[in-house]
PDB file of C-alpha atoms in Angstrom:
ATOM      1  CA  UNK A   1     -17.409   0.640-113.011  1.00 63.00           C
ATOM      2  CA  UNK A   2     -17.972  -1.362-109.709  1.00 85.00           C
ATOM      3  CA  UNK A   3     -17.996   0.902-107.025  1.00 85.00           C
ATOM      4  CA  UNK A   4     -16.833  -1.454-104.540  1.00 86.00           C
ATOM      5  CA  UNK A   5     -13.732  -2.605-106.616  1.00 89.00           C
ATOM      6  CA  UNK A   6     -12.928   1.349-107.204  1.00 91.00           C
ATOM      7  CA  UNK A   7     -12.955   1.572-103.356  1.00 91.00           C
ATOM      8  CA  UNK A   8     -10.470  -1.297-102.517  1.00 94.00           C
ATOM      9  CA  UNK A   9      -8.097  -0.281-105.252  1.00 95.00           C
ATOM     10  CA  UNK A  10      -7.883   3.292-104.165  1.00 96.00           C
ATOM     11  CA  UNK A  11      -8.352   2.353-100.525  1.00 95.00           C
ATOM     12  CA  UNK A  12      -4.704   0.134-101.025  1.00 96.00           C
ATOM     13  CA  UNK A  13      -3.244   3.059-103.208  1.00 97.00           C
ATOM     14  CA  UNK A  14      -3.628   5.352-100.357  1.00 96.00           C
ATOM     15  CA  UNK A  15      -2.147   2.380 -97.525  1.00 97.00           C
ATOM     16  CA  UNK A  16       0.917   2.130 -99.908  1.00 97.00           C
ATOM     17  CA  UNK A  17       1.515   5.706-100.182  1.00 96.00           C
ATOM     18  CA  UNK A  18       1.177   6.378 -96.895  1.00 96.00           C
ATOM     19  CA  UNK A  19       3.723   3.698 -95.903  1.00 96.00           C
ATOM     20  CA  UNK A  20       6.002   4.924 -98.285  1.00 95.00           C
ATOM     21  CA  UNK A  21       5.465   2.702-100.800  1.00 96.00           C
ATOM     22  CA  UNK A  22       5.325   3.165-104.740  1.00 96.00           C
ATOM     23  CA  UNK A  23       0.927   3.165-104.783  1.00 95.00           C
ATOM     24  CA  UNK A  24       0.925   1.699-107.974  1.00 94.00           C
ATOM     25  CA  UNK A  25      -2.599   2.919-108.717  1.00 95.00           C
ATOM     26  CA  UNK A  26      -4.251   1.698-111.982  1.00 94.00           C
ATOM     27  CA  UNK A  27      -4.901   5.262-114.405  1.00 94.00           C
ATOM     28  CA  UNK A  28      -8.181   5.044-114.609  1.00 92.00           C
ATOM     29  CA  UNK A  29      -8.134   6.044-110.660  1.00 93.00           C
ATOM     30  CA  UNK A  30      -5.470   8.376-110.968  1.00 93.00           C
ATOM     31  CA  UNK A  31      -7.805  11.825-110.631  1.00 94.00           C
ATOM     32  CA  UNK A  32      -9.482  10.548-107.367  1.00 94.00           C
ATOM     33  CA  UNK A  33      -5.553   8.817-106.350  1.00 96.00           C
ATOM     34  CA  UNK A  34      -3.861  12.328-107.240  1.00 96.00           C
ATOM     35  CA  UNK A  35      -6.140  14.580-105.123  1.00 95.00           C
ATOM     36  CA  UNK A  36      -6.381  12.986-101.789  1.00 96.00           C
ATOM     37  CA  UNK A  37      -2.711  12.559-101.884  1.00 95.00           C
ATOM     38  CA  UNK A  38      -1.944  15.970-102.597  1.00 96.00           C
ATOM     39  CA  UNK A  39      -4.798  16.927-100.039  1.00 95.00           C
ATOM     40  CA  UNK A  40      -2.843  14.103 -96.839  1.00 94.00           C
ATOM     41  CA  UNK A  41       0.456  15.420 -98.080  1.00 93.00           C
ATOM     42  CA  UNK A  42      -0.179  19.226 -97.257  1.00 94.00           C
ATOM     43  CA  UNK A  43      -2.429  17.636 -94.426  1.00 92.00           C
ATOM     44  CA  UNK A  44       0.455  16.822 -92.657  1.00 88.00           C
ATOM     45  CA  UNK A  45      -1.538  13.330 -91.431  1.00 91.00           C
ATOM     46  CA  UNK A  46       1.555  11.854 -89.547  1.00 91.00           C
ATOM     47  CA  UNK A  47       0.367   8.062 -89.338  1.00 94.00           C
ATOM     48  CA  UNK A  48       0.767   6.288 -86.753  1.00 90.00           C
ATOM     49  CA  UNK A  49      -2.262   3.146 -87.832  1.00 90.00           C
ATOM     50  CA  UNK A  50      -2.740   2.702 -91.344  1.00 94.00           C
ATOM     51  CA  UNK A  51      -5.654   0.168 -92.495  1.00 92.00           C
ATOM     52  CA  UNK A  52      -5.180  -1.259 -89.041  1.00 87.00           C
ATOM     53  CA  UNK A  53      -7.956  -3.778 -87.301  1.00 83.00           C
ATOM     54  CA  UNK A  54      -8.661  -3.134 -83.789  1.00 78.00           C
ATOM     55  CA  UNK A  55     -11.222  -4.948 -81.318  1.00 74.00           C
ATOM     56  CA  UNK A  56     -13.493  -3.648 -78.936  1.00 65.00           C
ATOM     57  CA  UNK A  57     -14.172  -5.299 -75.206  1.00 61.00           C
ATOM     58  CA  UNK A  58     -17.947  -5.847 -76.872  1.00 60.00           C
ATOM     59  CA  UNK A  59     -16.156  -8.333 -79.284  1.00 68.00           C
ATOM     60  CA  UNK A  60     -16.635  -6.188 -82.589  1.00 70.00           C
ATOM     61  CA  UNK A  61     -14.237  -4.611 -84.452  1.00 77.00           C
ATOM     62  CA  UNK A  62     -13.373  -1.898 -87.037  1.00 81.00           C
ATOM     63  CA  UNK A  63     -10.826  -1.000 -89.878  1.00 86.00           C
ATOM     64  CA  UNK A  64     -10.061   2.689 -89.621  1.00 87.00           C
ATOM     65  CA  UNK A  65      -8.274   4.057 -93.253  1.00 92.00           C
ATOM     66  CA  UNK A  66      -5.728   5.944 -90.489  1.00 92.00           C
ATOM     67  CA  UNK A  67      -5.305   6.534 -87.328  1.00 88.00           C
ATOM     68  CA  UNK A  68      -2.288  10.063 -86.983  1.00 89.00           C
ATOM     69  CA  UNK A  69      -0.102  10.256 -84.541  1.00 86.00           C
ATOM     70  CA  UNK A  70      -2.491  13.235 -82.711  1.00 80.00           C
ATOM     71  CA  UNK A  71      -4.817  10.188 -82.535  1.00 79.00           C
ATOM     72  CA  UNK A  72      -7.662  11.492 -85.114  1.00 83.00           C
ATOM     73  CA  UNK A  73      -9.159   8.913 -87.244  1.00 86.00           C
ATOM     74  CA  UNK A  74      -9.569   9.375 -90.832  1.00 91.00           C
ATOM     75  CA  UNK A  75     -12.009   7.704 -93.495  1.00 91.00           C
ATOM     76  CA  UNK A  76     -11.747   7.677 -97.611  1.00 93.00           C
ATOM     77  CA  UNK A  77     -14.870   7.855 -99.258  1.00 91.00           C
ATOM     78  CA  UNK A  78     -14.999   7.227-102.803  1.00 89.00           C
ATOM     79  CA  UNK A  79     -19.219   7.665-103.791  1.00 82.00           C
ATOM     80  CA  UNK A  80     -20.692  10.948-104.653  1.00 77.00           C
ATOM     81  CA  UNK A  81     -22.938  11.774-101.780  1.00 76.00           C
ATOM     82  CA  UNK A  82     -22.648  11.272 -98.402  1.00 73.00           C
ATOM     83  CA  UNK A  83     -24.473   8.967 -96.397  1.00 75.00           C
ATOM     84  CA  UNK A  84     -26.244   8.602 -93.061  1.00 73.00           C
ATOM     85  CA  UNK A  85     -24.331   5.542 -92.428  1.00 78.00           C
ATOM     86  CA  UNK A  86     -20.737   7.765 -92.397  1.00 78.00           C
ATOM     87  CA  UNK A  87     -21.923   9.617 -88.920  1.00 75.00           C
ATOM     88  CA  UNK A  88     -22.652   5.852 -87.257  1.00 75.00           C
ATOM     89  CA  UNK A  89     -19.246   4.600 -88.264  1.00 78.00           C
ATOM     90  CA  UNK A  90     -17.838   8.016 -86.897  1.00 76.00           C
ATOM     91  CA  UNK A  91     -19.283   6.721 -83.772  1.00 73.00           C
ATOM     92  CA  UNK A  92     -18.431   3.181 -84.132  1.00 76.00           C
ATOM     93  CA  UNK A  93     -15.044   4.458 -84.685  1.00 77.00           C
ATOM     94  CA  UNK A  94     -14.555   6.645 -81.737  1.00 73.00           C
ATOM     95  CA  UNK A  95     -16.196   4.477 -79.435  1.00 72.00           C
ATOM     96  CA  UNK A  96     -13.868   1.615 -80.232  1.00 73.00           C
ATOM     97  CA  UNK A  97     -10.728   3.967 -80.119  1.00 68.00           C
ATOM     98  CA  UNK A  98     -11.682   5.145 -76.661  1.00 65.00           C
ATOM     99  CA  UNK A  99     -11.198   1.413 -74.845  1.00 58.00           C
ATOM    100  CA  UNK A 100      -7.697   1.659 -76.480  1.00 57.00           C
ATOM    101  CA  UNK A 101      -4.837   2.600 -74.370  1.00 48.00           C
ATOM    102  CA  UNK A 102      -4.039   5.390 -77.289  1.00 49.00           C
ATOM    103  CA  UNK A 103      -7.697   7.252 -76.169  1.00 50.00           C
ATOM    104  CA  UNK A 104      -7.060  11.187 -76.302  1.00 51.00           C
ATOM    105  CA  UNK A 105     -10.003  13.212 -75.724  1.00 46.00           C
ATOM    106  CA  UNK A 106      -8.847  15.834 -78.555  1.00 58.00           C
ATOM    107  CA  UNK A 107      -9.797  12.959 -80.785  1.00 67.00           C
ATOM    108  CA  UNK A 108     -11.887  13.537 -84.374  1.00 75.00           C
ATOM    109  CA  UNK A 109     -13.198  11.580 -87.288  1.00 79.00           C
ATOM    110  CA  UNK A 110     -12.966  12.947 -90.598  1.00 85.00           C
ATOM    111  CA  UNK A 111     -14.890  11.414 -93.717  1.00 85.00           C
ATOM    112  CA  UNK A 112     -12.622  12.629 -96.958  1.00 91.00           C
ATOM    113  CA  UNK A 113     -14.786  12.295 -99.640  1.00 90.00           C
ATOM    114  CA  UNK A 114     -13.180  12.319-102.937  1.00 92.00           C
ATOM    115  CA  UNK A 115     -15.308  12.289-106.521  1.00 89.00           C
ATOM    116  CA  UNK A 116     -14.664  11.171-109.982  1.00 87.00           C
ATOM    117  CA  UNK A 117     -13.255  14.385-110.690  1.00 89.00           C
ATOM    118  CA  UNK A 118     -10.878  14.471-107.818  1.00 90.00           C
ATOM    119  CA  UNK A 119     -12.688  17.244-105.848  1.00 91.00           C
ATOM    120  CA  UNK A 120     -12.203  16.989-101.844  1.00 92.00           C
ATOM    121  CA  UNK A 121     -14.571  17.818 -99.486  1.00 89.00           C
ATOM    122  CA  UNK A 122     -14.215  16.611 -96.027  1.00 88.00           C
ATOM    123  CA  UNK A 123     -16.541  16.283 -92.771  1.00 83.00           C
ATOM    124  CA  UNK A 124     -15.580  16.083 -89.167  1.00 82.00           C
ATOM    125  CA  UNK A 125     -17.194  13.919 -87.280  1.00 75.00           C
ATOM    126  CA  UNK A 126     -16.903  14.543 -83.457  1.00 67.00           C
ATOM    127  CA  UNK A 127     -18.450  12.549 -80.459  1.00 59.00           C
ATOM    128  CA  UNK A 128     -22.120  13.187 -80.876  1.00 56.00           C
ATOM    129  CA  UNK A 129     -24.277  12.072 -77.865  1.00 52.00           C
ATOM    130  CA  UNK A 130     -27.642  11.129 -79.488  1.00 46.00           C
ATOM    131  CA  UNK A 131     -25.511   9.258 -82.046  1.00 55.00           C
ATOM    132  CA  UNK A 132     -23.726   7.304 -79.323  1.00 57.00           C
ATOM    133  CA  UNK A 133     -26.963   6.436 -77.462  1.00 58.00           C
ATOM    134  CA  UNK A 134     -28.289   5.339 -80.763  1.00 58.00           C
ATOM    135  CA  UNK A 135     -25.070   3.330 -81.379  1.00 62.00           C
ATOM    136  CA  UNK A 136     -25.264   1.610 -77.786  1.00 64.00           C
ATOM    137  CA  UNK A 137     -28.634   0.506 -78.022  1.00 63.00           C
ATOM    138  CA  UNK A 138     -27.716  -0.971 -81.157  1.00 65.00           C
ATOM    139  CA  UNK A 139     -24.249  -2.613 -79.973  1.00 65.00           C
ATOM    140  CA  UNK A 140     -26.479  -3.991 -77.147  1.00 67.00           C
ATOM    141  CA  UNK A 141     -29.448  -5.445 -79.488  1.00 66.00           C
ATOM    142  CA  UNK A 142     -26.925  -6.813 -81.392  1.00 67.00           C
ATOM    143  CA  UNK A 143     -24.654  -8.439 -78.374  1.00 68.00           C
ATOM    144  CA  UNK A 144     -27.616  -9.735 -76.888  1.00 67.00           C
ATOM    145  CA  UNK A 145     -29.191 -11.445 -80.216  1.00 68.00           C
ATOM    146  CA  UNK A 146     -25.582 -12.910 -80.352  1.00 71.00           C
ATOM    147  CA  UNK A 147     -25.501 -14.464 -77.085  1.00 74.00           C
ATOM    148  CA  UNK A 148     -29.660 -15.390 -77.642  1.00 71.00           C
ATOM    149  CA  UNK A 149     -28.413 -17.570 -80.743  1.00 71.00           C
ATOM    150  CA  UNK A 150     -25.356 -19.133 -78.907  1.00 72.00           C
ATOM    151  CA  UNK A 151     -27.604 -20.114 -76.423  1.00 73.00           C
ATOM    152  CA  UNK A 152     -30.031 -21.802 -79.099  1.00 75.00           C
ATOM    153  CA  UNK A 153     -27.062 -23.616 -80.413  1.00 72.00           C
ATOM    154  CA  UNK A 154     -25.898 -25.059 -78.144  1.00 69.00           C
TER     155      UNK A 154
END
């Protein structure tokens, strides 16, 4: 099974249900689909963003799963192990919600992993310092190898 198709199709289950839609979700994802909607329906998630894009001054951007109405930001996860690469997007995540006019400092980021059997395990993710000194320094390699090649191009 391709992971990344499995992660789109539940990642749109989960926007429809929690829009109110019907989710529609194929039955081969129905295990994963089943738990983390039982797990955001005792939750009591309250959306207020669902799958929503927002933009950073710095010109990058992010797609946060959901956003409640408490202003924590949650991620699905779909693979079996967690990865390093969850804590920087944590970071991304809550450095890009905090140049919104929705900032609240009470604000978390929760990975909710889910596995093929439809077990739930979830990690919050608050504002880690070293993290967002790592993350800056990157954002600012990044924005200035941008500008470097706009300059080149021109």
């Amino acid at each position: 099974e391709d992971a990344a198709l499995r992660g789109q199709q539940l990642h749109a289950c989960m926007a429809r249900h929690l829009r109110g839609e019907d989710p529609d979700c194929p039955a081969r994802f129905q295990p994963r689909f089943n738990a983390l909607r039982e797990w955001a329906n005792k939750a009591d998630l309250r959306p207020q963003f669902i799958e929503t894009p927002a933009t950073a001054y710095a010109g990058w951007a992010g797609t946060p799963d959901l956003v409640t109405e408490n202003g924590n930001i949650y991620d699905w996860k779909f693979a079996e192990s967690m990865r390093f690469e969850y804590e920087l997007q944590a970071q991304a995540y809550l450095q890009l919600y905090m140049f919104t006019d929705f900032h609240r400092a009470e604000r978390t980021f929760t990975v909710v992993k889910v596995n093929k059997k439809g077990k739930i395990a979830t990690f919050p993710l608050g504002w880690n310092n070293v993290t967002h000194t790592l993350l800056n320094n990157a954002m600012s390699i990044m924005a200035y190898r941008l500008r470097d090649k706009r300059k080149r191009s021109k």
